[in-house]
Amino acid sequence: MFRSIRFAVLGIELDQSYMKSLAGSAFNKRSSLRAWLTNPSIRAAFWMRISSRGGILGVVGRSRLLSGYSCDVSAGAALKDALFLPHPIGIVIGKGVQMLGPVTIYQGVTFGANKSGEYPTLMGENKIFPNSVIVGGIELRQRSTIGAGAFVDHDVVAGQVIRGRHRS
């Protein structure tokens, strides 16, 4: 239980460092407790990390995510680096998802399995814009961007931009 809490608190430091790298001097790093109390992105990322670890505390974290943010993170998801969640509402992360580097995730994004039960792997510095769906045993390489409303079921090379489908 204490390992899960320690993991989540260390994540707050990672999240703040990542936010500072994105915003530069416009972002002031705070103590972990103050950041958790005042920043909904950091608070949601904290509960996502707790939920991903499973166990009794994971159930509490998942419940808090569902009731406070309409987000769901399954136990077994690997959130290994910083998360920046500008609007942490309606995000779904399946149990086999691997997030190996810092990731920016907007609202309504789903990471899930394909029919064979394989989950995506995010290599880092990815930006996932609203209402995107990323499924299957695919890799999103470094600095790739997924546009709003995109459905991605194939590998994305480093630096590639995938546009979403928009209706007029």
Tab-separated table of C-alpha atoms in Angstrom:
chain	number	residue	atom	x	y	z
A	1	MET	CA	0.000	0.000	0.000
A	2	PHE	CA	2.741	2.466	0.932
A	3	ARG	CA	4.607	1.651	-2.288
A	4	SER	CA	1.568	2.745	-4.286
A	5	ILE	CA	1.352	6.030	-2.394
A	6	ARG	CA	5.089	6.641	-2.769
A	7	PHE	CA	4.843	5.851	-6.499
A	8	ALA	CA	1.991	8.356	-6.893
A	9	VAL	CA	3.732	11.092	-4.864
A	10	LEU	CA	6.926	10.704	-6.904
A	11	GLY	CA	4.710	11.034	-9.964
A	12	ILE	CA	3.652	14.499	-8.774
A	13	GLU	CA	7.285	15.612	-9.040
A	14	LEU	CA	7.555	14.120	-12.540
A	15	ASP	CA	4.317	15.819	-13.607
A	16	GLN	CA	5.451	19.221	-12.352
A	17	SER	CA	8.828	18.914	-14.090
A	18	TYR	CA	7.088	17.972	-17.345
A	19	MET	CA	4.652	20.895	-17.026
A	20	LYS	CA	7.596	23.240	-16.414
A	21	SER	CA	9.294	21.941	-19.582
A	22	LEU	CA	6.100	22.598	-21.564
A	23	ALA	CA	5.256	26.020	-20.119
A	24	GLY	CA	8.717	27.364	-19.305
A	25	SER	CA	8.840	30.286	-16.906
A	26	ALA	CA	5.040	30.570	-16.880
A	27	PHE	CA	4.817	27.522	-14.580
A	28	ASN	CA	5.890	27.729	-10.943
A	29	LYS	CA	6.810	24.428	-9.331
A	30	ARG	CA	5.184	23.918	-5.907
A	31	SER	CA	5.410	21.489	-3.045
A	32	SER	CA	3.764	18.136	-3.824
A	33	LEU	CA	0.925	18.730	-1.362
A	34	ARG	CA	0.189	22.237	-2.624
A	35	ALA	CA	0.329	21.069	-6.240
A	36	TRP	CA	-2.058	18.192	-5.425
A	37	LEU	CA	-4.489	20.540	-3.697
A	38	THR	CA	-4.491	23.272	-6.344
A	39	ASN	CA	-3.993	21.553	-9.713
A	40	PRO	CA	-6.726	19.216	-11.047
A	41	SER	CA	-4.334	17.739	-13.635
A	42	ILE	CA	-1.896	16.652	-10.944
A	43	ARG	CA	-4.680	15.393	-8.693
A	44	ALA	CA	-6.191	13.274	-11.491
A	45	ALA	CA	-2.751	11.892	-12.459
A	46	PHE	CA	-2.171	10.983	-8.782
A	47	TRP	CA	-5.414	8.965	-8.662
A	48	MET	CA	-4.602	7.369	-12.042
A	49	ARG	CA	-1.288	6.107	-10.679
A	50	ILE	CA	-2.959	4.779	-7.520
A	51	SER	CA	-5.658	3.056	-9.602
A	52	SER	CA	-3.114	1.471	-11.973
A	53	ARG	CA	-1.378	-0.304	-9.078
A	54	GLY	CA	-4.476	-2.310	-8.113
A	55	GLY	CA	-5.235	-3.701	-4.652
A	56	ILE	CA	-7.493	-2.090	-2.056
A	57	LEU	CA	-5.962	1.344	-2.586
A	58	GLY	CA	-6.372	0.896	-6.342
A	59	VAL	CA	-10.102	0.341	-5.832
A	60	VAL	CA	-10.280	3.585	-3.836
A	61	GLY	CA	-8.328	5.439	-6.547
A	62	ARG	CA	-10.500	4.047	-9.314
A	63	SER	CA	-13.636	5.021	-7.424
A	64	ARG	CA	-12.287	8.551	-6.920
A	65	LEU	CA	-11.402	8.822	-10.617
A	66	LEU	CA	-14.842	7.654	-11.733
A	67	SER	CA	-16.780	9.901	-9.363
A	68	GLY	CA	-14.596	13.012	-9.624
A	69	TYR	CA	-13.343	12.931	-13.200
A	70	SER	CA	-15.368	10.286	-15.103
A	71	CYS	CA	-12.013	8.617	-15.845
A	72	ASP	CA	-11.193	4.923	-15.616
A	73	VAL	CA	-7.734	3.405	-15.292
A	74	SER	CA	-7.568	-0.368	-14.988
A	75	ALA	CA	-5.180	-2.106	-12.630
A	76	GLY	CA	-2.173	-3.241	-14.643
A	77	ALA	CA	-1.773	-0.118	-16.772
A	78	ALA	CA	1.870	1.009	-16.646
A	79	LEU	CA	2.131	4.771	-16.127
A	80	LYS	CA	5.903	5.042	-15.895
A	81	ASP	CA	6.539	8.745	-16.497
A	82	ALA	CA	4.934	12.178	-16.325
A	83	LEU	CA	1.304	12.792	-17.246
A	84	PHE	CA	-0.084	16.175	-18.216
A	85	LEU	CA	-3.873	16.196	-18.287
A	86	PRO	CA	-5.077	19.697	-19.286
A	87	HIS	CA	-8.749	18.632	-18.985
A	88	PRO	CA	-8.836	15.340	-17.044
A	89	ILE	CA	-12.376	14.275	-17.931
A	90	GLY	CA	-13.511	11.016	-19.555
A	91	ILE	CA	-10.095	9.400	-20.056
A	92	VAL	CA	-10.056	5.583	-20.244
A	93	ILE	CA	-6.809	3.588	-19.938
A	94	GLY	CA	-6.976	-0.201	-20.317
A	95	LYS	CA	-5.075	-2.719	-18.209
A	96	GLY	CA	-2.272	-3.474	-20.662
A	97	VAL	CA	-1.409	0.067	-21.771
A	98	GLN	CA	2.274	1.006	-21.405
A	99	MET	CA	3.128	4.716	-21.054
A	100	LEU	CA	6.918	4.743	-21.012
A	101	GLY	CA	7.590	8.474	-21.382
A	102	PRO	CA	5.896	11.786	-20.645
A	103	VAL	CA	2.459	12.100	-22.254
A	104	THR	CA	-0.100	14.897	-22.677
A	105	ILE	CA	-3.666	13.568	-22.748
A	106	TYR	CA	-6.746	15.726	-23.337
A	107	GLN	CA	-10.355	14.871	-22.431
A	108	GLY	CA	-12.301	11.926	-23.765
A	109	VAL	CA	-9.324	9.828	-24.896
A	110	THR	CA	-9.557	6.021	-24.861
A	111	PHE	CA	-6.619	3.581	-24.828
A	112	GLY	CA	-7.907	0.044	-25.291
A	113	ALA	CA	-7.423	-3.452	-26.608
A	114	ASN	CA	-8.140	-4.837	-30.033
A	115	LYS	CA	-9.993	-8.130	-30.606
A	116	SER	CA	-6.883	-10.164	-29.760
A	117	GLY	CA	-6.450	-8.359	-26.415
A	118	GLU	CA	-3.332	-6.344	-27.277
A	119	TYR	CA	-2.869	-2.844	-25.849
A	120	PRO	CA	-0.929	0.204	-27.134
A	121	THR	CA	2.513	1.353	-25.984
A	122	LEU	CA	3.381	5.067	-25.841
A	123	MET	CA	7.114	5.744	-26.042
A	124	GLY	CA	7.081	9.329	-24.782
A	125	GLU	CA	6.508	13.004	-25.449
A	126	ASN	CA	3.231	12.110	-27.141
A	127	LYS	CA	0.294	14.499	-27.392
A	128	ILE	CA	-3.156	12.968	-27.610
A	129	PHE	CA	-5.924	15.452	-28.393
A	130	PRO	CA	-9.635	15.171	-27.402
A	131	ASN	CA	-11.894	12.240	-28.229
A	132	SER	CA	-9.186	10.092	-29.793
A	133	VAL	CA	-9.261	6.300	-29.659
A	134	ILE	CA	-5.996	4.338	-29.641
A	135	VAL	CA	-6.366	0.561	-29.753
A	136	GLY	CA	-4.373	-2.581	-30.322
A	137	GLY	CA	-0.796	-3.723	-29.916
A	138	ILE	CA	0.631	-0.609	-31.552
A	139	GLU	CA	3.477	1.762	-30.698
A	140	LEU	CA	3.303	5.536	-30.634
A	141	ARG	CA	6.931	6.616	-31.024
A	142	GLN	CA	8.496	9.742	-29.497
A	143	ARG	CA	6.979	13.149	-30.224
A	144	SER	CA	4.016	11.769	-32.152
A	145	THR	CA	0.757	13.711	-32.109
A	146	ILE	CA	-2.740	12.282	-32.383
A	147	GLY	CA	-5.329	14.820	-33.532
A	148	ALA	CA	-8.811	15.333	-32.133
A	149	GLY	CA	-11.257	12.573	-32.980
A	150	ALA	CA	-8.661	10.222	-34.489
A	151	PHE	CA	-9.013	6.445	-34.465
A	152	VAL	CA	-5.546	4.862	-34.391
A	153	ASP	CA	-5.001	1.122	-34.809
A	154	HIS	CA	-1.582	1.147	-36.516
A	155	ASP	CA	1.970	2.073	-35.468
A	156	VAL	CA	2.851	5.771	-35.466
A	157	VAL	CA	6.440	6.720	-36.309
A	158	ALA	CA	8.448	9.308	-34.357
A	159	GLY	CA	7.280	12.860	-34.956
A	160	GLN	CA	4.274	11.831	-37.057
A	161	VAL	CA	0.968	13.695	-36.812
A	162	ILE	CA	-2.235	11.679	-37.199
A	163	ARG	CA	-5.233	13.829	-38.033
A	164	GLY	CA	-8.696	13.093	-36.781
A	165	ARG	CA	-11.767	12.815	-38.932
A	166	HIS	CA	-13.943	15.901	-38.822
A	167	ARG	CA	-17.441	16.301	-40.151
A	168	SER	CA	-18.593	19.583	-41.620
